[in-house]
Coordinates of C-alpha atoms and ligand atoms in Angstrom, one line a residue:
M583 CA 114.6 124.7 163.8
W584 CA 115.6 122.3 160.9
S585 CA 114.9 118.6 161.2
I586 CA 117.1 115.6 160.4
I587 CA 115.9 112.7 158.2
D588 CA 118.5 110.1 158.8
S589 CA 118.8 107.7 155.8
T590 CA 121.4 105.3 157.1
L591 CA 118.9 102.5 156.7
R592 CA 118.0 103.6 153.2
E593 CA 120.7 105.6 151.4
G594 CA 123.2 104.0 153.8
E595 CA 122.1 100.5 152.7
Q596 CA 123.1 101.5 149.2
F597 CA 126.8 101.8 150.4
I598 CA 128.9 99.3 148.7
N599 CA 129.7 97.2 151.9
A600 CA 126.3 97.6 153.6
N601 CA 124.2 94.5 154.1
F602 CA 122.6 95.2 157.5
S603 CA 120.9 92.3 159.3
L604 CA 117.6 93.0 161.0
P605 CA 119.2 93.1 164.5
Q606 CA 121.7 95.6 163.2
K607 CA 119.0 97.7 161.6
K608 CA 117.1 97.7 164.9
E609 CA 120.2 98.7 166.8
I610 CA 120.9 101.6 164.4
A611 CA 117.3 102.7 164.5
L612 CA 117.3 102.7 168.4
M613 CA 120.6 104.6 168.5
L614 CA 119.4 107.2 166.0
D615 CA 116.2 107.6 168.0
N616 CA 118.2 108.0 171.2
F617 CA 120.3 110.6 169.5
G618 CA 117.1 112.5 168.6
V619 CA 116.7 112.4 164.8
D620 CA 113.2 113.5 163.7
Y621 CA 112.8 110.8 161.1
I622 CA 114.4 107.5 160.0
E623 CA 114.2 106.6 156.3
L624 CA 114.0 102.9 155.4
S625 CA 114.7 101.0 152.2
N626 CA 111.8 100.5 149.8
P627 CA 109.8 97.4 151.0
A628 CA 109.4 96.5 147.3
S629 CA 113.2 95.8 147.1
S630 CA 112.9 92.3 148.6
E631 CA 110.9 90.2 151.0
Q632 CA 113.5 90.8 153.7
S633 CA 113.4 94.5 153.1
R634 CA 109.6 94.4 153.6
I635 CA 110.0 92.4 156.8
D636 CA 112.7 94.8 158.1
C637 CA 110.7 97.9 157.2
T638 CA 107.7 96.5 159.0
A639 CA 109.8 95.6 162.1
I640 CA 111.4 99.1 162.4
A641 CA 108.1 100.9 161.7
N642 CA 106.6 98.9 164.7
L643 CA 109.5 99.3 167.1
G644 CA 107.7 102.1 169.0
L645 CA 110.4 104.7 168.3
G646 CA 110.0 108.3 169.3
C647 CA 110.9 109.5 165.8
K648 CA 108.8 109.0 162.7
T649 CA 109.6 106.3 160.2
L650 CA 109.5 106.8 156.4
T651 CA 110.1 104.6 153.5
H652 CA 111.6 105.6 150.1
T653 CA 109.5 104.4 147.2
R654 CA 109.1 104.9 143.5
C655 CA 106.3 107.0 142.4
N656 CA 103.8 104.3 141.7
L657 CA 100.7 102.9 143.4
E658 CA 102.1 99.4 143.9
D659 CA 105.2 100.5 145.9
V660 CA 103.2 102.9 148.0
R661 CA 100.5 100.3 148.8
L662 CA 103.2 98.0 150.0
A663 CA 104.8 100.8 152.0
I664 CA 101.5 101.7 153.7
D665 CA 101.0 98.1 154.8
T666 CA 104.3 98.2 156.7
G667 CA 103.0 100.7 159.1
V668 CA 105.5 103.5 158.4
D669 CA 104.4 107.1 159.1
G670 CA 105.2 108.4 155.7
V671 CA 106.5 107.8 152.2
D672 CA 109.3 109.6 150.4
L673 CA 108.4 109.5 146.7
L674 CA 110.7 110.4 143.9
F675 CA 110.8 110.8 140.1
G676 CA 113.9 111.7 138.1
T677 CA 113.4 115.0 136.3
S678 CA 116.8 115.5 134.6
K679 CA 117.2 114.6 131.0
Y680 CA 119.6 111.8 132.0
L681 CA 117.0 110.2 134.2
R682 CA 114.1 110.8 131.8
D683 CA 116.0 109.3 129.0
Y684 CA 117.7 106.4 130.8
A685 CA 116.0 105.6 134.1
H686 CA 112.3 105.6 133.3
G687 CA 111.6 107.3 129.9
K688 CA 108.7 109.4 131.2
S689 CA 107.9 113.0 130.2
I690 CA 107.4 115.9 132.7
D691 CA 103.7 115.8 132.0
Y692 CA 103.5 112.1 132.8
I693 CA 105.6 112.7 136.0
I694 CA 103.2 115.5 137.2
A695 CA 100.1 113.4 136.5
K696 CA 101.5 110.3 138.2
A697 CA 102.7 112.3 141.2
K698 CA 99.3 113.8 141.7
E699 CA 97.7 110.4 141.6
V700 CA 100.1 108.7 144.0
I701 CA 100.3 111.6 146.4
S702 CA 96.5 111.7 146.7
M703 CA 96.3 108.0 147.3
A704 CA 99.0 108.1 150.1
K705 CA 97.5 111.2 151.7
N706 CA 94.1 109.6 151.7
A707 CA 95.6 106.6 153.5
G708 CA 96.8 109.0 156.2
C709 CA 100.5 109.0 155.3
E710 CA 102.9 111.9 155.5
V711 CA 104.1 112.4 151.9
R712 CA 107.2 113.9 150.4
F713 CA 107.9 114.2 146.7
S714 CA 111.4 114.7 145.2
C715 CA 112.7 115.6 141.8
E716 CA 115.7 113.3 141.6
D717 CA 118.8 114.9 140.1
S718 CA 117.3 118.3 140.7
F719 CA 120.5 120.2 140.0
R720 CA 120.7 118.8 136.4
S721 CA 117.0 119.3 135.8
D722 CA 115.6 122.2 133.9
A723 CA 114.6 125.0 136.3
E724 CA 111.2 125.5 134.7
D725 CA 110.4 121.8 134.9
L726 CA 111.3 121.9 138.6
V727 CA 108.9 124.8 139.2
R728 CA 106.1 123.1 137.3
V729 CA 106.5 119.8 139.2
Y730 CA 107.0 121.2 142.6
R731 CA 104.1 123.7 142.2
A732 CA 101.8 120.8 141.1
V733 CA 102.7 118.5 144.0
D734 CA 102.4 121.4 146.5
R735 CA 98.9 122.1 145.3
V736 CA 97.8 118.5 145.7
G737 CA 98.8 118.6 149.3
V738 CA 102.3 117.1 149.7
D739 CA 103.9 117.6 153.1
R740 CA 107.4 118.3 151.7
I741 CA 109.2 118.6 148.5
G742 CA 112.7 117.2 148.2
I743 CA 115.6 118.7 146.4
A744 CA 118.2 116.0 145.5
D745 CA 121.8 116.5 144.4
T746 CA 121.9 113.0 143.2
V747 CA 125.4 113.1 141.6
G748 CA 127.0 115.5 144.0
I749 CA 127.5 118.3 141.5
A750 CA 126.0 121.3 143.3
H751 CA 127.9 123.9 145.2
P752 CA 126.7 126.1 148.1
Q753 CA 125.8 129.1 146.0
Q754 CA 123.7 127.1 143.6
V755 CA 122.0 125.4 146.5
S756 CA 121.2 128.8 148.1
E757 CA 119.8 130.1 144.9
L758 CA 117.6 127.1 144.1
V759 CA 116.3 126.7 147.7
S760 CA 115.5 130.4 148.0
S761 CA 113.7 130.5 144.7
L762 CA 111.7 127.3 145.4
R763 CA 110.8 128.8 148.8
T764 CA 108.7 131.4 146.9
V765 CA 107.1 128.7 144.8
V766 CA 105.8 126.2 147.4
D767 CA 104.2 126.6 150.8
C768 CA 105.1 123.1 152.1
D769 CA 108.4 122.1 153.8
I770 CA 111.6 121.6 151.8
E771 CA 113.9 118.6 152.3
V772 CA 117.4 118.5 150.9
H773 CA 119.7 115.5 150.0
F774 CA 123.3 116.1 149.0
H775 CA 125.8 113.6 147.7
N776 CA 129.5 114.2 148.5
D777 CA 131.2 113.4 145.2
T778 CA 132.8 116.9 145.0
G779 CA 133.2 117.4 148.8
C780 CA 130.3 119.9 149.3
A781 CA 127.7 117.7 151.1
V782 CA 128.0 119.4 154.5
A783 CA 128.4 122.9 153.1
N784 CA 125.5 122.4 150.8
A785 CA 123.3 121.2 153.6
H786 CA 124.2 124.3 155.6
S787 CA 123.6 126.6 152.7
A788 CA 120.2 125.0 152.1
V789 CA 119.2 125.5 155.8
Q790 CA 120.2 129.1 155.6
A791 CA 118.1 129.6 152.4
G792 CA 115.0 128.1 154.0
A793 CA 115.2 124.3 153.8
T794 CA 113.5 122.7 156.7
H795 CA 114.6 119.0 156.6
V796 CA 118.1 117.6 155.9
D797 CA 119.0 114.1 154.9
T798 CA 122.0 112.5 156.6
C799 CA 123.7 109.2 157.1
V800 CA 125.9 108.0 159.9
L801 CA 129.5 108.3 158.7
G802 CA 128.0 109.7 155.4
I803 CA 127.7 106.3 153.9
G804 CA 125.6 105.9 150.7
E805 CA 125.9 105.3 147.0
R806 CA 129.5 106.0 145.7
N807 CA 131.2 108.1 148.4
G808 CA 127.9 108.9 150.2
I809 CA 125.9 111.8 151.4
T810 CA 126.0 114.5 154.1
P811 CA 127.4 112.8 157.2
L812 CA 125.3 113.1 160.4
G813 CA 128.4 114.1 162.4
G814 CA 129.6 116.6 159.9
F815 CA 126.2 118.3 159.6
I816 CA 125.8 118.4 163.4
S817 CA 129.3 119.9 163.8
R818 CA 128.5 122.6 161.3
M819 CA 125.2 123.5 162.9
Y820 CA 126.7 123.3 166.4
A821 CA 129.4 125.8 165.3
D822 CA 126.5 128.3 164.5
D823 CA 124.5 127.7 167.6
P824 CA 125.9 125.2 170.2
E825 CA 123.2 125.7 172.8
A826 CA 120.3 124.9 170.4
V827 CA 122.0 121.8 169.0
K828 CA 123.0 120.5 172.5
M829 CA 119.4 121.1 173.6
K830 CA 117.8 119.0 170.9
Y831 CA 120.3 116.2 170.3
N832 CA 122.1 113.7 172.4
L833 CA 125.5 114.5 171.0
P834 CA 127.7 111.8 172.6
M835 CA 125.8 109.3 170.6
I836 CA 127.5 110.4 167.4
P837 CA 131.0 108.9 168.0
H838 CA 129.2 105.8 169.3
M839 CA 127.1 105.5 166.1
D840 CA 130.1 106.2 163.8
H841 CA 132.0 103.3 165.3
Y842 CA 129.1 101.0 165.4
V843 CA 128.2 101.6 161.7
A844 CA 131.9 101.5 160.6
N845 CA 132.1 98.1 162.2
A846 CA 128.8 96.9 160.6
V847 CA 130.0 97.9 157.1
D848 CA 133.5 96.7 157.7
V849 CA 135.4 100.1 157.3
Q850 CA 137.6 102.1 159.6
V851 CA 136.4 105.5 160.9
P852 CA 138.5 107.9 158.8
F853 CA 141.4 109.5 160.8
N854 CA 140.0 113.0 160.0
N855 CA 136.3 112.2 160.6
Y856 CA 134.2 114.9 162.2
L857 CA 134.1 114.3 166.0
S858 CA 135.0 110.6 166.0
G859 CA 138.2 110.5 163.9
Y860 CA 141.5 109.5 165.5
S861 CA 142.9 113.1 165.1
A862 CA 139.6 115.0 165.5
F863 CA 140.6 116.6 168.8
S864 CA 144.4 116.2 168.7
H865 CA 146.7 119.2 169.3
K866 CA 150.4 119.2 168.5
A867 CA 152.2 122.5 167.5
G868 CA 153.9 124.4 170.3
M869 CA 152.2 127.7 169.5
H870 CA 148.8 126.0 169.6
L871 CA 149.5 124.2 172.9
K872 CA 150.7 127.4 174.6
A873 CA 147.4 129.1 173.8
M874 CA 145.3 126.0 174.5
L875 CA 146.8 125.7 178.0
Q876 CA 145.1 129.0 178.8
N877 CA 141.9 128.6 176.8
S878 CA 141.1 125.5 174.8
S879 CA 138.7 127.5 172.6
T880 CA 141.7 129.2 171.1
Y881 CA 142.1 126.3 168.8
E882 CA 138.8 124.4 169.1
A883 CA 135.5 125.5 167.5
L884 CA 133.9 122.4 168.9
N885 CA 134.1 121.4 172.6
P886 CA 135.0 117.7 172.8
D887 CA 133.2 117.4 176.2
D888 CA 129.9 118.1 174.5
F889 CA 130.4 115.1 172.2
G890 CA 131.7 112.8 175.0
V891 CA 135.2 112.5 173.5
S892 CA 138.6 113.4 174.8
R893 CA 141.2 115.9 173.7
V894 CA 144.6 114.5 172.9
V895 CA 147.7 116.7 173.4
N896 CA 151.0 115.6 172.0
V897 CA 154.2 117.1 173.2
A898 CA 156.6 114.4 172.0
H899 CA 157.9 115.8 168.7
R900 CA 160.1 118.5 167.2
L901 CA 157.3 121.0 166.9
T902 CA 156.8 121.2 170.6
G903 CA 157.3 124.3 172.7
W904 CA 158.5 125.1 176.2
N905 CA 155.1 126.0 177.5
A906 CA 153.8 122.6 176.5
V907 CA 156.8 120.9 178.0
K908 CA 156.4 122.9 181.2
S909 CA 152.8 121.7 181.4
R910 CA 153.9 118.1 181.0
A911 CA 156.6 118.6 183.8
E912 CA 153.8 119.9 186.1
Q913 CA 151.7 116.9 185.3
L914 CA 154.6 114.7 186.4
G915 CA 154.8 116.7 189.7
L916 CA 158.2 118.2 188.7
S917 CA 158.9 121.8 189.6
L918 CA 161.6 123.0 187.2
P919 CA 162.7 126.6 186.6
D920 CA 161.6 128.1 183.2
Q921 CA 165.3 128.1 182.1
T922 CA 165.6 124.4 182.8
I923 CA 162.4 123.7 180.9
R924 CA 163.7 125.6 177.9
E925 CA 166.9 123.5 178.0
A926 CA 164.8 120.3 178.3
T927 CA 162.7 121.4 175.3
K928 CA 165.9 121.7 173.3
S929 CA 166.9 118.2 174.2
I930 CA 163.4 116.9 173.3
K931 CA 163.6 118.6 169.9
A932 CA 167.1 117.3 169.3
A933 CA 166.0 113.7 170.1
A934 CA 162.9 114.1 167.9
D935 CA 165.0 115.4 165.0
V936 CA 166.8 112.0 164.7
R937 CA 163.9 109.6 165.5
H938 CA 160.3 109.3 166.5
I939 CA 160.0 109.8 170.2
T940 CA 157.4 108.8 172.7
L941 CA 155.8 110.6 175.7
D942 CA 157.8 108.1 177.9
E943 CA 161.0 109.5 176.4
V944 CA 159.9 113.1 177.1
D945 CA 159.2 112.1 180.6
L946 CA 162.6 110.5 181.0
I947 CA 164.3 113.7 179.7
L948 CA 162.3 115.8 182.1
R949 CA 163.1 113.5 185.1
D950 CA 166.8 113.6 184.1
F951 CA 166.7 117.4 184.1
D952 CA 165.0 117.3 187.4
T953 CA 167.6 115.0 188.9
R954 CA 170.4 117.2 187.6
Q955 CA 168.6 120.2 189.1
M956 CA 168.4 118.4 192.5
N957 CA 172.1 117.5 192.3
K958 CA 173.0 121.0 191.5
R959 CA 171.1 122.2 194.5
T960 CA 172.8 119.6 196.7
D961 CA 176.2 120.6 195.4
E962 CA 175.4 124.3 196.1
G963 CA 174.3 123.4 199.6
R964 CA 177.5 121.5 200.3
L965 CA 179.5 124.5 198.9
H966 CA 177.7 126.7 201.4
G967 CA 178.2 124.2 204.2
S968 CA 174.6 123.1 204.6
K969 CA 173.5 119.7 203.4
S970 CA 170.4 119.5 201.3
D971 CA 167.7 117.2 202.6
L972 CA 166.9 116.2 199.0
P973 CA 168.5 112.8 197.9
T974 CA 171.2 113.0 195.2
A975 CA 171.0 110.9 192.0
T976 CA 173.5 108.4 193.4
E977 CA 171.6 108.1 196.7
C978 CA 168.4 107.2 194.9
Ligands
LIG1602 C1 119.1 108.1 143.7 C2 118.5 106.9 144.5 O1 119.2 106.5 145.3 S1 117.0 106.4 144.0 C3 116.6 105.1 145.1 C4 117.3 103.8 144.7 N1 116.8 102.7 145.4 C5 116.6 101.5 144.9 O2 116.8 101.3 143.7 C6 116.0 100.5 145.9 C7 116.4 99.1 145.5 N2 115.8 98.8 144.2 C8 115.3 97.6 143.9 O3 115.2 96.7 144.7 C9 114.7 97.5 142.5 O4 115.4 98.4 141.7 C10 113.2 97.8 142.5 C11 112.5 96.7 143.3 C12 112.9 99.1 143.1 C13 112.7 97.7 141.1 O5 113.2 96.5 140.5 P1 112.8 96.0 139.0 O6 111.3 96.0 138.9 O7 113.5 94.8 138.8 O8 113.3 97.2 138.0 P2 114.7 97.8 137.8 O9 115.4 98.1 139.1 O10 115.5 97.0 136.8 O11 114.4 99.2 137.0 C14 113.7 100.2 137.7 C15 112.2 100.3 137.2 O12 111.6 101.4 138.0 C16 111.2 102.4 137.1 N3 111.4 103.7 137.7 C17 112.6 104.3 137.9 N4 112.4 105.4 138.6 C18 111.1 105.4 138.9 C19 110.4 106.3 139.7 N5 110.9 107.4 140.3 N6 109.1 106.1 139.9 C20 108.5 105.0 139.3 N7 109.2 104.1 138.5 C21 110.5 104.4 138.4 C22 112.0 102.2 135.8 O13 111.3 102.7 134.7 C23 112.1 100.7 135.8 O14 110.9 100.2 135.3 P3 110.8 99.0 134.2 O15 110.5 97.8 135.0 O16 109.7 99.4 133.4 O17 112.1 98.9 133.5
LIG1603 O1 114.5 110.9 147.3 C1 115.4 111.8 147.4 O2 115.2 112.9 147.7 C2 116.8 111.4 147.2 C3 117.1 110.2 146.4 C4 118.5 109.9 146.3 O3 119.1 109.2 147.0 C5 119.3 110.8 145.4 O4 118.7 111.4 144.5 O5 120.5 110.7 145.5
LIG1604 ZN1 121.1 109.7 147.4

């Protein structure tokens, strides 16, 4: 099964609002560990003194998962990384023309030679090592093969394929991952930015094509509009195989982490967020509600119970239907004939056509119909000479 490398404490720290304190980093690391991620990636300790202190503290927390730090491909960064006590280093070098021209000015030959030197040093120090070609999807395919083949031969544990600017689509991902699968023997990690909305689909496509490790962030935070969100990726993989995903991961942690991180970086959880958004498990249309009442899977690919969240059913609007209204009446303990429920539904729709109505108003309409129903029965009883034992509206 694929593994998750959560990068909330590295890529996520590159999100515009992120400025995690050490206690927040520890809390996030503990939550991710409790959820069951395989790896946590931490910011480069070369970034600042506090980054080094934080990296050391998280690496020594005694987590069940492995810790990694993300460094440039040079000996100085890697030495500093090793000293923090992390389990591994994630090295990268930009291979696209943009990055070769504007980020570091190095040739592919230089990149290969440097990568071999740095990987050998880190492996000799007992580190797990990954090497990525940054901006893979704008890099020359032949260059990618040359670099990845060279690092695989020198004993890297994983290669990384990075869609740094979020330009790739699932078919390109599938083609690149499958072709690199035939080039290297080591594991393949993937990293997708979400600029064009493909980050979850690309991660899924990569796994189907043979990728073994997927980078995620809680809520998808990261540079610009971020990367593959942990909740979105898990939802996608759960839809394929719920039992396997439930077995490996503590799913109710996801909404919990989404809210914690949203608060830490001072944003709202988006209304349509996977699993934890305000409307993620809400149901409204009458046709949906009728079917949902019999089997919730009719309109739900994901079972909210598995993620520790509640389904919300809304009957107070003009798109409601008599089956949903009947269900609400039953919740209120009212036993109304179907014809009466249909009439009440019309009243609800008429009211909703002129203003926003609440569930309390739906309940009032239903109780009113119920009262009228009782009065009608009482009147019929009187007409036939036997008094109903039900109270009339005026007696109440
Ligand atoms: C796509 C991504 O998200 S990549 C990861 C991005 N992460 C970060 O940048 C971590 C935070 N960064 C930092 O704190 C700083 O940029 C540091 C500490 C890494 C470097 O800071 P500085 O030494 O001041 O350099 P600066 O950031 O201006 O420029 C980057 C330097 O790294 C070099 N560089 C860029 N990519 C690489 C690489 N993959 N491997 C080795 N060196 C690289 C550049 O050539 C440049 O070197 P220069 O000093 O000769 O100009
Ligand atoms: O190291 C990697 O694989 C990814 C680096 C990164 O954040 C990116 O390229 O967007
Ligand atoms: Zn990134």
